[in-house]
Every structure is written in structure tokens, then in C-alpha cells.
């Protein structure tokens, strides 16, 4: 797609320009898109201006001194309450008359597009269109009462006498009075008549009707400040705040329309998070429930600190609670398993408490007000040294230094050999060990010593000092590196000040100073990240040819001429800790509404799973372990909740987000992005590979210019390479292997040898008590080829091939042929209607066995035969002769032959087996496996194919494994037991005939069908299918034989029976040989089977492919993303999809952007807006 793809298509543009005026006015729909009677607009205008009418009457009565201010406000509120009750009663009446049923919690977006036929001005349709009503009875009462209260207090808030007292100007008061009532009318209409869709949307669905309360709540916040100023007397600060807020009150409609003010749920979560982090020293939490609990407990601790009378007791309580709250207490069950961790934590808490108590008791009063002299100065110098050392040791751990500007010369170069990489990394590991000691032990204890000797401890019973030092003693454990930086800044300021007293600053106390420094550092880092993001969007809108729209020059000129406004927008978004929203990802910047660091309201761990999700699920545990070591060493830089990282390995993309951080633990969310790469995904993945190659595959000796980061403007900054146990995926085209006649001629012999080996192994396992479990319908079936509809399995053994049921296939065919199935078409259905299901001979036979009464009428004409659908790609010469299908009406009688009685005898009674060796009973096979409906003469003809020498060799190897005191004579007797050999020969040849493999394989398509379990019909296939375990063994044997063919074609033939036996043992122990679509494949990946093999067919190219997965240690390259760039793009995604409903798959904001990684960022968003194929639950792991 080109850069000038429409931002919104024509339909969405019309929809947007109807919705946006409704949002500005709070709900009235004056632009409908179709003709409506005038009374529709008149009714809405009257309801919109009703609060203003009541407020004007009350204001007039107050100005004429007929009523006091309070009484006039009450009158206005009562009148509005009456009108609100009347509107709700009419809405309820209209709903009952129309008798419509709506699903709760689902917004009907199409309702905005429905054309309503109006009969008269108060008809039910008219009332329901203007005032849809509430879904819950409680909300009817609550919103009605709140409408009256809002109108009453709003009238009091904007009385002319009050405004004149604030501004001492009649003209200004009149202007503010008129415009303030516009704001109040908008809020009243959205509360009681019709709620507009807000541009600031946090939840995808407003289930409990919280949105109507959003605008009134903000008005009540403004009113509360005015009431505080009225009843508090003369407080200059409150008077100034009231003056500012009365002016800001006029701009509330603009802020609502731009989406700068958050919804109530986002406002509550954001407020709690900011207070917890900056006021109480905590960390953002990984879930809303954890945030609420931690906020409540931390607030309780701060309140208790204020009321503890003894300074020493207060100090001990604060240090202990700060340490405990910085731990991940939800993982106490894991602490209980490791007594060493509990002992370490208890020792640290005890040492910190004793240190604080002793230093405060003996040196707290010795410290003078002059910081330059005293014992606290020595600790200050120590903290400066520790900070410099820890910073240097952390910088050398990553691929880049100094904020990603320069390549790190100490970082290992080249990623081709993992062992070499580990060897070169040992020096950095030693530096990391020293840093861990400094950060986890020295720094917290040194900072506690510094705080314990501070003079502000003597004034803890002031609220500000109590809160400040409570936060300080908590944050030294919760965020040690950040706390060390903040304390170093405070110490440097004191050293700079020297003997001088800084008025206002020194009186704040150390705790509040650290709080302000922490807030300033956080906002400054956000400002710099947002500024880099905005500059990248601006510059690339012109420099990137595929991003250059026709309006690019105009937008650049506007941003250049209005650069102070752009800087103000970036600054305001940083101060509010709100995302910088680039509208449609163009250089049009808005301040998004503040929201929690997680950005999404739902629980962590939602995804859009697909078959490839299993690879991310498998690697998540190993990746979490590698991340744990990287976090402890500092390889990924400073870790703060809200940080985003991107990992790359082969075709896999891993998105990592830090959710929570504390002392000795970290909580992350790992997401996996799609493996089936789109064009946009491929463009950005290629740029990611270039960025990582520049960092990790650089030459040994760097020149002056080569030492710079050439991709500094990219959103991705490489950090480190981590060793992770992952599957390496290799795919090969089997041309020249599967279609080679020489190879296919060997396949039959290899199949017989594999089948003999598996039968003997089955006997050994059965003797040792290992049984093959078979449970109908409990597993996922094998792959359905294009000529089969066999869907359900009847055997469950995750590591083995699965059995497909003909009866289940028949039921599926009947269901798919029924008329009722046509009601469930999807967008992916064939354009020209459903295609007739292609049938194998086995399926046709199964239908015949079920009787003609069980057959459902399908799409074919009676009497027609579809040869192509029966046999598809298979040569007719490869098929066995067809027998009658049971439709015996009018057909000539069939001669069953002279041996027709043989089958009945074989099924009824079997001759006993006379083994010559007592140990042969261990290798006896189930009696049902000897009942194949085959003529003895036919089996006798195939007997020369039985690999007798291989049978004896394998029997000699398996024999000692089942006997504790096996001798050579006993093994020899076992090999010479003719009855045992005849038994295994009979079963082996029966399987060979049942699979239609009597003659050598000549067709690759036939081999592929057998591998997939799509076996064409033979005389004895039904018998084999009824013996579920034997069917499973035969299918596994054929897959083993194909793997032998593949290995011998690639590596050369096997020279001896010993080599073949070892190969089969390795297949059984270390390999899963099957199909990607099978449940066994999925389970084997999760169990981390060392190797997996699958055979596939590329229909487009007409080739057969082999896929090999190998579990091995690989280097996964990790880079840090610009967190503010991610938050800004996610904020635009939320606005674009939830408000503008722009879900076009080819929209501009989802196109590839090599620097912003826009397409990958959209994928990584939480569903329903994003579509990661895997997302882990919050992973808590220690990081000491």
C-alpha cells in the first residue's frame, strides 16, 4: 500500500463526522445523515438548554434578592430533578411499548446508522431515539438524583455574585457565566438524556454505564475546590486555585472532545498508581487487584507512622515495613520451599533494623544542620562512590553505552559460536557479580544509614515529613538503583550549597526532597523519550519515502512554525505521565488521557492463539530464566515498570514488558508475535535484523566512525544476547528423495523392519507394565489430507501417531452434507458455494457398512460416480480392486469363493500357540491381531518379505531386557522358536496387506497419504482399524520407515543391523515423528522433545517438504524499545479502533514503519485491539 492510503475510508469518514459533534455537545444528534422531522432537533435543543433555563431563573431570583443563594440553588436542583425523572419515565415507557430486548454490556454501534421512522413528537420511537434510557434500575435512580444535585451545585458555582467577587469585573463574570452554563448543559445531557461516545475510551464495553458519570464527576471536582475556598476562610492558595479553575471550567468541553481527561476507571487506577509510586515508594502492579491491595496496605502504613510516638520505634517499624512491602508477598509459597531465601531476607531485615536503630540512637543527634560536617557526610561520599561504580559496571554489560550512542568495546563480538560467546562473556559476569553486591547489599544499607542520621527524623510528626521518610525507607528496597540516583542528587545539592541555607528547600526535609527529585527525574526521562518519539515521527514523515504523504510538507511546516505549542504538548504529556498521541501516527500530536503503565484495562495474558503459539509457550520458561540472570547482571539496563523489550530469533519475535519490580523480584509479561509474516511484518523484521546485526555482528576492530550507533533514531536499541533453549526450525524440499524410485523401493523393507522392532518393543513395554492407552475422542486427530474428512481420534498417546475413526468421519460427512450446516457459513467459505467432500475408499466402505438408511442426501446426483473425488491424486493402478459397497439392490450375486468359511473359523476360534521356549510368552501378541480376514495362501506368498534375520537380531537385543538371569542358551532358544516367528510374521504381513503396501511404493502421493494416516480402502483395513493399538503401531512404523528413508538419503545408508537398531531406539526416545496438526506434536514441543519431524505438502509449488525441529541452546537477541513511543502508538490504536472504529486492515496507521516498528507494536497490543498469538500470565521470578 502507498503512503497516501486514506486515513479513514468514505464510510468511516461520514460516520466520524456524525459522531464527533455528538461527542462535543454531550449527546445531542443534530447530524443524522437522513431527513428527520424538525421536532427531533427542537426536542433535543429544548432538553439541552433546560438546565440553563432553570439556572437562569434561579440566578435571576437571587439577583433580585427574592431568594438567597442557597435557596436558589436548591430550587434549580429540584426543577432539574423533576425534569430528569420525567425523561427517565418517558424512556422507560418507550422501551416497554417497543418491547425491544438488548444484550447487556454490548454497545450497538450500528444503531447510529439505523434510519428511524418518526410518527409524531412524543411517539415511542421518537422518545427512544432522543432518550434511550438506562439498562439498570439502580442507574435510573442514581443518575436522576445526581442530575438534580449537579444542577443545584452548578447554579451555586456560577452565581454572578460569586464570579464578581472572584474577578472584580462584571464583564468577565458575564462571559464566564454564559460559557460555564454551556459546560453544565453538556454534562447534564450526557448524564440524563443520551450519553455520547467518549474519545477517551479505556474499556471496550461500558457494561455498568460508567461513562455517563464521567463528565459530572469532573464538574464536581471543580465545585469541591470552590466549596473548600468558600468555607475555609481566607486561604490565598485556594482563592488562586478557584480563580484558575473557573477559567479552566470553560474549556472542559474542549478537553472532553480531545480525550485528554481519562474515564473514571482509568482515572482511579492512574491516581492510585501515581500515589503508590511517588507518594508511598511502591511500584506499579501487574493487576488491578494487586494495585488496590498494595495501595491500601501502603496507605495504612503511612497513617500508622504518623501516630507512633517514639522516634526509635517509628524508625524500626518503617524500615521493617518498607522491606516487607518491597518483596513479592504473593509468592510466599515459593519462599517456603527455599529456607535459604527466607533466612537471607530475615537476616537483611534484622541487619537493616539494627543498623538504623543504633545509628539514630548514637549519631542522630550528633549530626549538625550543616551537612558538610558530621558523620552523615562520610556516608554521602560512600554513596557517591557506590553510584559511580554501579553505573559503570552496568553500562559495560550491554551492547551500547552512554544511552545507546556508542558501541561497547568490551561486549563480545560475533554470535556464531555459543561456547565462544559464553567464554568471552566471563569477564563481564565477574563485573556483574560485583555490581549485584553493590546494588543489592551495599546500597540499601548505606542509604538506610544516611536516612537514620538525618535531622528530619526529629520532626516526623509533621505529616509531610512522615510521608516523605516513609517513602524513602521503602524505595531503597523497592527501586534501589533509582533511589540511589535520587539520593546522590540530594547529596550533590547539599555539597554545592555548603554552609548556605536554601530557604524553602531545606525546610522540606530529606524525605520530601527525595520525593520531589524522584518525580522530577521521572518526568524528565519521560519528556526526553517523548521528545525523541515526536522528532522521529516528524523526520520520518518526510525522509522515509513510503511514509511521505502529500500533506507531509504542510504538517512539517505547521510543526516548525508552532514549535512552542509542540513543545508544550510534549511537556504537558510528560507532566501528566500521559501518552503522547500521534493522530493516525502522523505528526499531529495530542495529549492522550492518563492511564496506568500497563496501558490496557484487562488482565494480563489474553492472546489470539494459533498452532504456532506452542513454540512461544515452550520457550517462555527458558526465556524467563535467561531474563532473570540478565536483570540481575544489568545487561538490559535500568529496569522500570513499563519498559518494553523485543527479542528476535529466526522467524520468532518476542515482546517483553516489565509489569512490576521490587527487591529481589521482577514480574514480566512475554508475548509472541505471529510467525506467518505479512508484507508489513517482513519489512519491519528485516530492519530489526539489521539493527541487531550492527550491534552484535560487528568486526573485531572498530574505527572512529564505526563506533557510533547508526540506528540511534530507531525505536529499538540492542541490549544483549541471551542463551535460551529454543527449537531451531529447518525446512527442506524433498525433491529427489521422496520421488526417487531407488528410495521408494527400500521403503517397504524398512517399514517391515520398523514394524517388527515396534512389535517387539510393545511386548517389552507390556511386560514391564507400560500400556498404550486408547480412549475414544479424547485427543486431536491426525492431519486431514485433501482427500479425507477423518476428523476424530480414537487412541491417545501424545508422543505417538494417532488413530482416526471411520465412523467419526462418516458422522462428520453426514453433518457437512446436511442442509442445516449451510447456516454457518463464514467469510472464508468458497465463493461458489460448498464443495463436495472428497472421500477415500475407506470412507465409502464405512458408509456402506452403516447401511443405506444411514446415508444422508449429499450434493451429488443419484447414480453418479466422482472418480476424481474418490481417489484425488492417486493413480488408479495403485488401488486394490473395489468390492460392492453394500448397496445390493439389483446387483448380481457375488461368489464369495471356496474359502468363505475360513473367515468364520478364524474369527470364531484360533489354534493354540505352542512355543518351544518358555520366555517366548513374553513376546506373545494379542489374539485379536491374528484374525485378519486374509487367505492363508495370500499371506504365504508374502512370507519371503519378512525380515527373518532382523527379527532374530532384534529379539536377541530385546530378550535380555525382560529376563533378569538370561543366558546365551536361553537367548538362542528364543531366537529359534518357530511359533514365535510365525506369529510375528503373520501379524506383520497382515499389517502390510491392510496398508496396501504389498508391492513396492511407486507414488509419492501414496507415501504422503499413508504418512498422514489417510489410508485407502483395502480388504482388511476395517480389521486393522478395529485393532486400535496395532493400527497405531503400524502407522508409527511407516513414519519411522520414512524417517529412515530421509536420513539414509541425506547421510548415507546404514551399514549394519546394530546401526539400524540404534537409529530406531533414538527415534523412539528423542524424536516425535508425525504431523504438525496432531496433538502429539503440540505436547512434544511442550515436553521439550529433543527432535521433531513432520512431512508436508506444498500445494502451491506441488512439492513435498520435510520439517525438522531441534531443541538446542540459541542466542536470542534482546533490545530495548522506546517505551513512550509504544505507549503513544497504543493510545492512537485505542482511539482509532474504539472511537473512530477504523478497523480497516489496510489503514495507514498499521502499515510498516522501519523506525517506529508500527506494525509490530500494533500486533503486541492486548486483544481485541492487538493480536499476539501468545501472551503469558504475569511471570514472577527472583532477580537477586
mmCIF file with all atom_site columns, C-alpha atoms in Angstrom, residues 405-407 694 702-710:
data_model
loop_
_atom_site.group_PDB
_atom_site.id
_atom_site.type_symbol
_atom_site.label_atom_id
_atom_site.label_alt_id
_atom_site.label_comp_id
_atom_site.label_asym_id
_atom_site.label_entity_id
_atom_site.label_seq_id
_atom_site.pdbx_PDB_ins_code
_atom_site.Cartn_x
_atom_site.Cartn_y
_atom_site.Cartn_z
_atom_site.occupancy
_atom_site.B_iso_or_equiv
_atom_site.pdbx_formal_charge
_atom_site.auth_seq_id
_atom_site.auth_comp_id
_atom_site.auth_asym_id
_atom_site.auth_atom_id
_atom_site.pdbx_PDB_model_num
ATOM 1  C CA . UNK A 1 405 ? 25.091 6.324  21.307 1.00 0.00 ? 405 UNK A CA 1
ATOM 2  C CA . UNK A 1 406 ? 28.303 4.261  21.215 1.00 0.00 ? 406 UNK A CA 1
ATOM 3  C CA . UNK A 1 407 ? 29.113 0.594  20.803 1.00 0.00 ? 407 UNK A CA 1
ATOM 4  C CA . UNK A 1 694 ? 25.042 -3.869 13.507 1.00 0.00 ? 694 UNK A CA 1
ATOM 5  C CA . UNK A 1 702 ? 36.118 -0.609 15.150 1.00 0.00 ? 702 UNK A CA 1
ATOM 6  C CA . UNK A 1 703 ? 37.109 2.648  13.557 1.00 0.00 ? 703 UNK A CA 1
ATOM 7  C CA . UNK A 1 704 ? 36.140 6.003  14.971 1.00 0.00 ? 704 UNK A CA 1
ATOM 8  C CA . UNK A 1 705 ? 33.022 6.300  12.821 1.00 0.00 ? 705 UNK A CA 1
ATOM 9  C CA . UNK A 1 706 ? 32.051 2.634  13.175 1.00 0.00 ? 706 UNK A CA 1
ATOM 10 C CA . UNK A 1 707 ? 31.787 3.026  16.957 1.00 0.00 ? 707 UNK A CA 1
ATOM 11 C CA . UNK A 1 708 ? 28.603 5.100  16.711 1.00 0.00 ? 708 UNK A CA 1
ATOM 12 C CA . UNK A 1 709 ? 25.129 3.615  16.758 1.00 0.00 ? 709 UNK A CA 1
ATOM 13 C CA . UNK A 1 710 ? 23.986 4.136  13.182 1.00 0.00 ? 710 UNK A CA 1
#
